[in-house]
Amino acid sequence: MNCEICGRKITNPIKIEIDNSILNVCRDCSRFGTIVIEKKVKKPILKSRSKPVINSSKKEIEEEIIENFGEI
């Protein structure tokens, strides 16, 4: 990995903030910004949800056709 300011090869980059930008830099260039300490965020454990039971006994719609409906 290279320093994002001077381009020198680095093995242990330091994260700094300069003007709301996060950069990985070497130790010498870290003085140009504020060192950012990463906070480890725990990811919530997602519980698996069971699928809803589909009721197979659907009510059938019964249609009734009335002859001469328009004349009534």
mmCIF file of C-alpha atoms in Angstrom:
data_model
loop_
_atom_site.group_PDB
_atom_site.id
_atom_site.type_symbol
_atom_site.label_atom_id
_atom_site.label_comp_id
_atom_site.label_asym_id
_atom_site.label_seq_id
_atom_site.Cartn_x
_atom_site.Cartn_y
_atom_site.Cartn_z
ATOM 1 C CA MET A 1 0.000 0.000 0.000
ATOM 2 C CA ASN A 2 1.205 3.509 -0.760
ATOM 3 C CA CYS A 3 0.811 6.703 1.242
ATOM 4 C CA GLU A 4 -1.977 8.763 -0.299
ATOM 5 C CA ILE A 5 -0.042 12.004 0.238
ATOM 6 C CA CYS A 6 3.628 11.317 -0.581
ATOM 7 C CA GLY A 7 3.324 7.959 -2.414
ATOM 8 C CA ARG A 8 5.824 6.109 -0.217
ATOM 9 C CA LYS A 9 5.260 2.367 0.287
ATOM 10 C CA ILE A 10 3.851 1.659 3.754
ATOM 11 C CA THR A 11 3.012 -1.529 5.629
ATOM 12 C CA ASN A 12 0.996 -0.081 8.516
ATOM 13 C CA PRO A 13 -1.086 2.826 7.224
ATOM 14 C CA ILE A 14 -2.459 5.440 9.579
ATOM 15 C CA LYS A 15 -5.941 6.792 8.848
ATOM 16 C CA ILE A 16 -6.223 10.550 9.065
ATOM 17 C CA GLU A 17 -8.938 13.060 8.270
ATOM 18 C CA ILE A 18 -8.221 16.115 6.151
ATOM 19 C CA ASP A 19 -11.167 18.326 5.141
ATOM 20 C CA ASN A 20 -13.745 15.562 5.800
ATOM 21 C CA SER A 21 -11.735 13.059 3.703
ATOM 22 C CA ILE A 22 -10.233 9.883 5.154
ATOM 23 C CA LEU A 23 -6.731 9.069 3.874
ATOM 24 C CA ASN A 24 -4.312 6.180 4.504
ATOM 25 C CA VAL A 25 -0.914 7.774 5.060
ATOM 26 C CA CYS A 26 2.564 7.050 6.409
ATOM 27 C CA ARG A 27 3.713 8.146 9.865
ATOM 28 C CA ASP A 28 5.470 11.250 8.509
ATOM 29 C CA CYS A 29 2.395 12.502 6.625
ATOM 30 C CA SER A 30 0.028 11.794 9.530
ATOM 31 C CA ARG A 31 0.935 15.200 10.988
ATOM 32 C CA PHE A 32 -1.025 16.918 8.205
ATOM 33 C CA GLY A 33 -4.405 15.768 9.509
ATOM 34 C CA THR A 34 -6.291 14.420 12.497
ATOM 35 C CA ILE A 35 -5.760 10.747 13.292
ATOM 36 C CA VAL A 36 -9.002 8.776 13.024
ATOM 37 C CA ILE A 37 -9.610 6.018 15.546
ATOM 38 C CA GLU A 38 -11.929 3.377 14.136
ATOM 39 C CA LYS A 39 -14.708 2.178 16.361
ATOM 40 C CA LYS A 40 -15.649 -1.443 15.956
ATOM 41 C CA VAL A 41 -19.353 -1.717 15.337
ATOM 42 C CA LYS A 42 -21.072 -4.945 16.217
ATOM 43 C CA LYS A 43 -23.408 -6.141 13.536
ATOM 44 C CA PRO A 44 -26.791 -7.254 14.834
ATOM 45 C CA ILE A 45 -27.477 -10.947 14.534
ATOM 46 C CA LEU A 46 -30.432 -11.492 12.272
ATOM 47 C CA LYS A 47 -32.803 -14.230 13.284
ATOM 48 C CA SER A 48 -34.284 -16.298 10.531
ATOM 49 C CA ARG A 49 -37.985 -15.867 10.138
ATOM 50 C CA SER A 50 -40.308 -18.699 9.368
ATOM 51 C CA LYS A 51 -42.378 -18.413 6.232
ATOM 52 C CA PRO A 52 -46.053 -17.667 6.761
ATOM 53 C CA VAL A 53 -48.371 -20.593 6.277
ATOM 54 C CA ILE A 54 -50.444 -20.178 3.149
ATOM 55 C CA ASN A 55 -54.009 -21.284 3.658
ATOM 56 C CA SER A 56 -54.802 -23.546 0.721
ATOM 57 C CA SER A 57 -58.554 -23.474 1.334
ATOM 58 C CA LYS A 58 -59.276 -20.299 -0.601
ATOM 59 C CA LYS A 59 -62.843 -19.180 -0.885
ATOM 60 C CA GLU A 60 -64.024 -19.443 -4.430
ATOM 61 C CA ILE A 61 -65.925 -16.503 -5.809
ATOM 62 C CA GLU A 62 -69.250 -17.522 -7.187
ATOM 63 C CA GLU A 63 -70.572 -15.391 -10.004
ATOM 64 C CA GLU A 64 -74.154 -15.299 -11.101
ATOM 65 C CA ILE A 65 -75.142 -13.955 -14.480
ATOM 66 C CA ILE A 66 -78.581 -12.376 -14.624
ATOM 67 C CA GLU A 67 -80.244 -12.419 -18.004
ATOM 68 C CA ASN A 68 -81.571 -9.080 -19.280
ATOM 69 C CA PHE A 69 -79.856 -7.165 -16.438
ATOM 70 C CA GLY A 70 -79.857 -3.953 -18.442
ATOM 71 C CA GLU A 71 -83.641 -4.056 -18.808
ATOM 72 C CA ILE A 72 -84.392 -4.351 -15.101
#
